[in-house]
PDB file of C-alpha atoms in Angstrom:
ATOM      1  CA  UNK B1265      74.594  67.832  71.714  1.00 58.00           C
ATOM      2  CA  UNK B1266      76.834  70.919  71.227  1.00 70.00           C
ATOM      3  CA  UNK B1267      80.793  70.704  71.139  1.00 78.00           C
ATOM      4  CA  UNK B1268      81.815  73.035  73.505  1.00 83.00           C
ATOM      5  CA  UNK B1269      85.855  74.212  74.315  1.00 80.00           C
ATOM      6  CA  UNK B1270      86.023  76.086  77.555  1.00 78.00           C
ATOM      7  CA  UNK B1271      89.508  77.970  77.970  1.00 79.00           C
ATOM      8  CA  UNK B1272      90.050  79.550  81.649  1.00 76.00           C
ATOM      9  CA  UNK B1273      91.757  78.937  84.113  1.00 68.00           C
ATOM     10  CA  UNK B1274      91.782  75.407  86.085  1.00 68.00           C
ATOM     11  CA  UNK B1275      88.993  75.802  88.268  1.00 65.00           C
ATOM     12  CA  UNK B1276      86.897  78.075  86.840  1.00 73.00           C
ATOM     13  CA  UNK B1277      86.729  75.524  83.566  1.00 82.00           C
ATOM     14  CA  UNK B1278      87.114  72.057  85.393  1.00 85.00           C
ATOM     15  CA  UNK B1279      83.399  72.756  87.429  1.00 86.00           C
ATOM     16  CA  UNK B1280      81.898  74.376  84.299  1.00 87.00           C
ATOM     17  CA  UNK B1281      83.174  71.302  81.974  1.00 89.00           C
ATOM     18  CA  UNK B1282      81.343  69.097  84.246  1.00 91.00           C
ATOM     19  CA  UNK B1283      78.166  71.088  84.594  1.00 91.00           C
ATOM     20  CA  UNK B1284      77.966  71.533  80.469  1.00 90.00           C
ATOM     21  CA  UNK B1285      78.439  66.950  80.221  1.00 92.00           C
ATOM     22  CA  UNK B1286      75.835  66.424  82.652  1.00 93.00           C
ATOM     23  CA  UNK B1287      73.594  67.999  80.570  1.00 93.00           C
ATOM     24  CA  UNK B1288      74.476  66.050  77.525  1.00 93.00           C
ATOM     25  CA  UNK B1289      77.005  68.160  75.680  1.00 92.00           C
ATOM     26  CA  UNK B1290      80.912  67.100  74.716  1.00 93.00           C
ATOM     27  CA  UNK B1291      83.500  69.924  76.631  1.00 92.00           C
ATOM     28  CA  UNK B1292      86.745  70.159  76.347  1.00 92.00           C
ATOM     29  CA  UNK B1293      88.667  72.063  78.965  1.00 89.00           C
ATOM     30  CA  UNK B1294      91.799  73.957  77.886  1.00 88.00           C
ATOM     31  CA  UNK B1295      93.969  75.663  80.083  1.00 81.00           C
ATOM     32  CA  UNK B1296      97.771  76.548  79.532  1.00 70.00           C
ATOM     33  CA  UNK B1297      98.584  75.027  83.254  1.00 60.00           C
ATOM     34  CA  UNK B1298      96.833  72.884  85.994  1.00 52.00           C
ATOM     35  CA  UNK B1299      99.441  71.906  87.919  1.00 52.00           C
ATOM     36  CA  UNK B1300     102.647  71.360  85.670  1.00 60.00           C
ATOM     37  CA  UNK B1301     102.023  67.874  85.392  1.00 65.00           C
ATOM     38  CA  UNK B1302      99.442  66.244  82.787  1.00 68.00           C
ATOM     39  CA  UNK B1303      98.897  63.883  85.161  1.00 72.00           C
ATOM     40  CA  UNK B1304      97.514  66.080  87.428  1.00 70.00           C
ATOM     41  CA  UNK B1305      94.424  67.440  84.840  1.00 77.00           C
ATOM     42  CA  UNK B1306      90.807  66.961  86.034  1.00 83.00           C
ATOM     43  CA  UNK B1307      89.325  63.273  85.897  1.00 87.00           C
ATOM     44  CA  UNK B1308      87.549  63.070  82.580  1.00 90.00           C
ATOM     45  CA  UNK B1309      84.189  61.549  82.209  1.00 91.00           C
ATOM     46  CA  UNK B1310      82.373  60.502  78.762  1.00 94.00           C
ATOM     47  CA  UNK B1311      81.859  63.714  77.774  1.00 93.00           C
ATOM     48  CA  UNK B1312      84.426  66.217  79.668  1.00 92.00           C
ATOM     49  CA  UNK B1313      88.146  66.420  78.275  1.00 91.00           C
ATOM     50  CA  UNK B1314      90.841  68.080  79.531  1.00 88.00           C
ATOM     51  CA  UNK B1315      93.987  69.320  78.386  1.00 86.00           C
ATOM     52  CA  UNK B1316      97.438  71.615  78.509  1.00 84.00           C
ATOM     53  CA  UNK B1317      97.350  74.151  75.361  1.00 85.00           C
ATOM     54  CA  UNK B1318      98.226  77.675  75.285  1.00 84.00           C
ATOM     55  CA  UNK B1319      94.583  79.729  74.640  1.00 86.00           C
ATOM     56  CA  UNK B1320      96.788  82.007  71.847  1.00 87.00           C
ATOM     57  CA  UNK B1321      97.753  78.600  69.664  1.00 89.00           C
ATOM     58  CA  UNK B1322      94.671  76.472  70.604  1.00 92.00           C
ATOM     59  CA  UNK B1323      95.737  72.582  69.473  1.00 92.00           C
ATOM     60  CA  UNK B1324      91.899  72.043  67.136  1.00 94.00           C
ATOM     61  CA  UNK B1325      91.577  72.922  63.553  1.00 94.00           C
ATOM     62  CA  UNK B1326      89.062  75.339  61.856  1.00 95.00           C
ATOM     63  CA  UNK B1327      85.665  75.596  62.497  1.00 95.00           C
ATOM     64  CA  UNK B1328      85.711  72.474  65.483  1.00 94.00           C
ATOM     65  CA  UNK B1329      83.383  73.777  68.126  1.00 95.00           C
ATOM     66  CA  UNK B1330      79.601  75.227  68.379  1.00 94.00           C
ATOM     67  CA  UNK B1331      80.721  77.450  71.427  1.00 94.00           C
ATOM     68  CA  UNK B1332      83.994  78.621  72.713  1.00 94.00           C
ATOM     69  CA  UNK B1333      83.748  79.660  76.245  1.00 92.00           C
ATOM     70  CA  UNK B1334      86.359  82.186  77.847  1.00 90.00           C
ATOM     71  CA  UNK B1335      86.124  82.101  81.726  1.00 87.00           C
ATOM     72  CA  UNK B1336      88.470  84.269  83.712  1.00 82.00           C
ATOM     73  CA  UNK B1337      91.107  84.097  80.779  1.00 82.00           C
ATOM     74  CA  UNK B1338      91.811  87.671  78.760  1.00 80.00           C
ATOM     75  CA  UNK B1339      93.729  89.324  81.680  1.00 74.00           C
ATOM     76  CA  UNK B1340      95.926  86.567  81.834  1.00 73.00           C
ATOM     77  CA  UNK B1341      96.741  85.969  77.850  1.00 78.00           C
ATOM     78  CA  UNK B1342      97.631  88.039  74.621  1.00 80.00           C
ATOM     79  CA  UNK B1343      94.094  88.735  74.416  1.00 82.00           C
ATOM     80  CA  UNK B1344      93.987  89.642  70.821  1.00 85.00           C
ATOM     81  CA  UNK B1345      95.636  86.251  69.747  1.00 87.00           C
ATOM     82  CA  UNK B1346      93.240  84.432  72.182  1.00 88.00           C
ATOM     83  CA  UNK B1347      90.184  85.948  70.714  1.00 92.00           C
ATOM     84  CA  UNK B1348      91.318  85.378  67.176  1.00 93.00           C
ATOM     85  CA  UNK B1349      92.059  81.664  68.253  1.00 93.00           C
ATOM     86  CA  UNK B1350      88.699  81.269  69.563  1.00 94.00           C
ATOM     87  CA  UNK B1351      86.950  82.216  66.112  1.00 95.00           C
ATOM     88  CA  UNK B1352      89.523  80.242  64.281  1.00 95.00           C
ATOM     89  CA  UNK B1353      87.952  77.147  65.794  1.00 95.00           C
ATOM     90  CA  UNK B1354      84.315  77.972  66.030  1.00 95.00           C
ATOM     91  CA  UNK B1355      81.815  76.752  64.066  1.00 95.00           C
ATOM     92  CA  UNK B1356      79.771  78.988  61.396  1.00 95.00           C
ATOM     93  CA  UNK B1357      76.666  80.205  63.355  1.00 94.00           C
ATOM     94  CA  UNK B1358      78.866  79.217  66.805  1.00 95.00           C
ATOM     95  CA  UNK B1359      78.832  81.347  69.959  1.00 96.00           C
ATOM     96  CA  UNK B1360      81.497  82.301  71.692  1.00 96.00           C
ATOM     97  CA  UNK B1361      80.931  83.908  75.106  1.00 95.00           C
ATOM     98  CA  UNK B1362      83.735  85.555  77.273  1.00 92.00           C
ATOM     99  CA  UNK B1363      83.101  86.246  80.804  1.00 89.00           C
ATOM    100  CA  UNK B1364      86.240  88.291  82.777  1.00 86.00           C
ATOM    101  CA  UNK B1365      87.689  90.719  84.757  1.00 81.00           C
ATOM    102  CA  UNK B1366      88.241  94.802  83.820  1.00 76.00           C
ATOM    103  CA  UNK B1367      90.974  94.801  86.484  1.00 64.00           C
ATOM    104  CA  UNK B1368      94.318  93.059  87.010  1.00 55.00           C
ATOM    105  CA  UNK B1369      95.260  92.349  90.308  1.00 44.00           C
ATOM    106  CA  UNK B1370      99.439  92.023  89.597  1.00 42.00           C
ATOM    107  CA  UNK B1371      99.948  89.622  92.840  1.00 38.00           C
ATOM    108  CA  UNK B1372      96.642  87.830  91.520  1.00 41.00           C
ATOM    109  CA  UNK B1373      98.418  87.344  87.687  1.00 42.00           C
ATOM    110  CA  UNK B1374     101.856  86.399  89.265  1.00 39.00           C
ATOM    111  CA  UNK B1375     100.085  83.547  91.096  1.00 39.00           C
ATOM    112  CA  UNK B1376      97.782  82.289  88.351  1.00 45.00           C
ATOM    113  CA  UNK B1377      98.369  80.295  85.193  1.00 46.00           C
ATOM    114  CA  UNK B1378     101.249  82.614  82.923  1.00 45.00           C
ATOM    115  CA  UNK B1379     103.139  82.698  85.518  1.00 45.00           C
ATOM    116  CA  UNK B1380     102.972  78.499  86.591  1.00 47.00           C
ATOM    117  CA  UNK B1381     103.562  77.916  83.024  1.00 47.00           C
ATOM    118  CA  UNK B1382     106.719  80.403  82.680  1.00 45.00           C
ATOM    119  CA  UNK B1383     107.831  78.733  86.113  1.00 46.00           C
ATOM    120  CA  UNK B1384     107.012  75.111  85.091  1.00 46.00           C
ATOM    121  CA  UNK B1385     109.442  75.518  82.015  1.00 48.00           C
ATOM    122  CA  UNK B1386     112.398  77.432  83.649  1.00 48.00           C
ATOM    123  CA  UNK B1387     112.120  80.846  82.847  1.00 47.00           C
ATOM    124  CA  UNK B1388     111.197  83.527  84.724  1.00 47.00           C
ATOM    125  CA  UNK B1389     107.848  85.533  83.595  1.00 44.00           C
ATOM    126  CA  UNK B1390     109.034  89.093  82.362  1.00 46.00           C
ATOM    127  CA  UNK B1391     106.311  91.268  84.043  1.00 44.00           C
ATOM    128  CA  UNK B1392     105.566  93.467  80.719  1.00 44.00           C
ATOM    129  CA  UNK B1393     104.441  90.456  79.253  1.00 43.00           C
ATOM    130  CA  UNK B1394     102.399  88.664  81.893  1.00 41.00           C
ATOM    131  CA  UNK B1395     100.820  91.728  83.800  1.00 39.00           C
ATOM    132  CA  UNK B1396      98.049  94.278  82.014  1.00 50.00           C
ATOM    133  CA  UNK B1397      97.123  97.343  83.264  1.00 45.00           C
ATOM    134  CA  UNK B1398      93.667  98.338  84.996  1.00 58.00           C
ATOM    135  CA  UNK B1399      92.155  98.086  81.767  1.00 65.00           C
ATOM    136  CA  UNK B1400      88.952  99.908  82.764  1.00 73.00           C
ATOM    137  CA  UNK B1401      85.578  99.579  81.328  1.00 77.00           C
ATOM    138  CA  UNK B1402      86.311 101.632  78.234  1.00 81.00           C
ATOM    139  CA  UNK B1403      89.468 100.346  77.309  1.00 78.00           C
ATOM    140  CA  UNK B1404      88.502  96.494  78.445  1.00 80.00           C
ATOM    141  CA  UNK B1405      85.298  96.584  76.228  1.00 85.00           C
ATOM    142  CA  UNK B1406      87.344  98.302  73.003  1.00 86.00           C
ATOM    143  CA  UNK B1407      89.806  94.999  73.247  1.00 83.00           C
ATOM    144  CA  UNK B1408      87.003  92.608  73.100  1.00 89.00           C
ATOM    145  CA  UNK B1409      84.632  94.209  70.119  1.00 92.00           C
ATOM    146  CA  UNK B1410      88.038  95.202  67.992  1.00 91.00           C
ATOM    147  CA  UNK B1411      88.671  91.055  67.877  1.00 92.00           C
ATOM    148  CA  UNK B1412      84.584  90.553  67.627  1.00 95.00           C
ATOM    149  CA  UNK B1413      83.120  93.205  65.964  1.00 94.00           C
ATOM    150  CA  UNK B1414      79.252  93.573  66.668  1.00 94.00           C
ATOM    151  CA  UNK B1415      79.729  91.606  70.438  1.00 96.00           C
ATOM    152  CA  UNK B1416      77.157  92.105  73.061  1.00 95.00           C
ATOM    153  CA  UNK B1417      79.458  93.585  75.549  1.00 91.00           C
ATOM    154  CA  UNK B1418      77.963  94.205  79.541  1.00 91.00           C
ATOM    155  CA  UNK B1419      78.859  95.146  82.917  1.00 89.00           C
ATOM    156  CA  UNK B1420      78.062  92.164  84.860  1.00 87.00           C
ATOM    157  CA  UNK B1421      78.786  93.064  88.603  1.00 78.00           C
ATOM    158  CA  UNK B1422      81.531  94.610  90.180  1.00 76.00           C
ATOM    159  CA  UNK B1423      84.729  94.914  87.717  1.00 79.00           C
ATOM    160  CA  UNK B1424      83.192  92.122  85.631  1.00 85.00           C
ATOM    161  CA  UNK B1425      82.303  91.781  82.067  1.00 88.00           C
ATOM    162  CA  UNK B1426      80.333  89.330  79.475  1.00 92.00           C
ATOM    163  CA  UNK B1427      80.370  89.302  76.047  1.00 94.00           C
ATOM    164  CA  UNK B1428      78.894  87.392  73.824  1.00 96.00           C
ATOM    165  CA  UNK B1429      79.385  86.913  69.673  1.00 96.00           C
ATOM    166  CA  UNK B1430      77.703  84.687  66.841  1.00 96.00           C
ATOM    167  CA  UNK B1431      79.799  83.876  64.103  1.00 95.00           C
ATOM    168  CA  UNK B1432      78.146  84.796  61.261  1.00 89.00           C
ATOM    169  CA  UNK B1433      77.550  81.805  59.015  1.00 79.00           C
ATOM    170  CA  UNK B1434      79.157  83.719  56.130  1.00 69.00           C
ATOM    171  CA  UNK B1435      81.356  86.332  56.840  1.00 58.00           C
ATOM    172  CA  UNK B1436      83.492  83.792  59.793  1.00 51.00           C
TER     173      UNK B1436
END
């Protein structure tokens, strides 16, 4: 059985939670907004958990997972706070694995979780904040290895990316 948080967006996580519990492992979805409305997460089975939390002040202590999976998340997020929350709470000798976009779409990010969440709590999302330039291939993969150095970075497809990182058992 492996612990596994998955942070994403609401259906890119909810369909990968359930995959990862059929096959015997404990998930827990995070995403900063579903619908507004708690009530409105995923159904939750024995082994899949959802929940609201921002991915840049994840809600689980130090060293509480044996893989953190990012799906569809960076371009939407701080992603240097994300990334540093995501080894924060994985285990030593833990994976984490990030699998996103090089490009921002701005209609795209206006209509996806930062801006629900801004929205669901009054405010209006200031654009500087919430919306990344085309990042590109160069500058996309330099974000990700800065936060985890020595990261198997690759071109997966058509302005997609996957990296994956062990924590070293030592060194955190």
């Amino acid at each position: 059985e492996i612990a596994s948080c998955l942070v994403g967006s609401e259906m890119c996580i909810r369909d990968r939670a359930y995959y990862l519990a059929g096959l015997g492992h404990e998930v827990i979805g995070v995403d900063n907004y579903f619908s507004g409305n708690p009530e409105d997460l995923p159904e939750e089975t024995d082994r899949a958990h959802f929940l609201l939390a921002d991915a840049t002040n994840l809600p689980f202590g130090y060293d509480s997972f044996d893989a953190v999976v990012s799906v569809s998340m960076l371009h939407e997020t701080n992603g240097s706070l994300a990334i540093g929350e995501m080894r924060k709470v994985l285990k030593p000798d833990g994976l984490i694995v990030i699998a996103d976009s090089v490009k921002l779409n701005p209609l795209g990010a206006l209509s996806t979780g930062i801006r629900r969440a801004w929205v669901g709590r009054g405010k209006t999302p200031n654009p500087a904040d919430t919306i990344k330039p085309d990042l590109g291939w160069v500058k996309s993969r330099e974000a990700v290895t800065s936060g985890l150095p020595g990261c198997i970075w690759r071109k997966v497809g058509s302005g997609r990316f996957i990296a994956t990182w062990q924590r070293d058992n030592n060194l955190g």
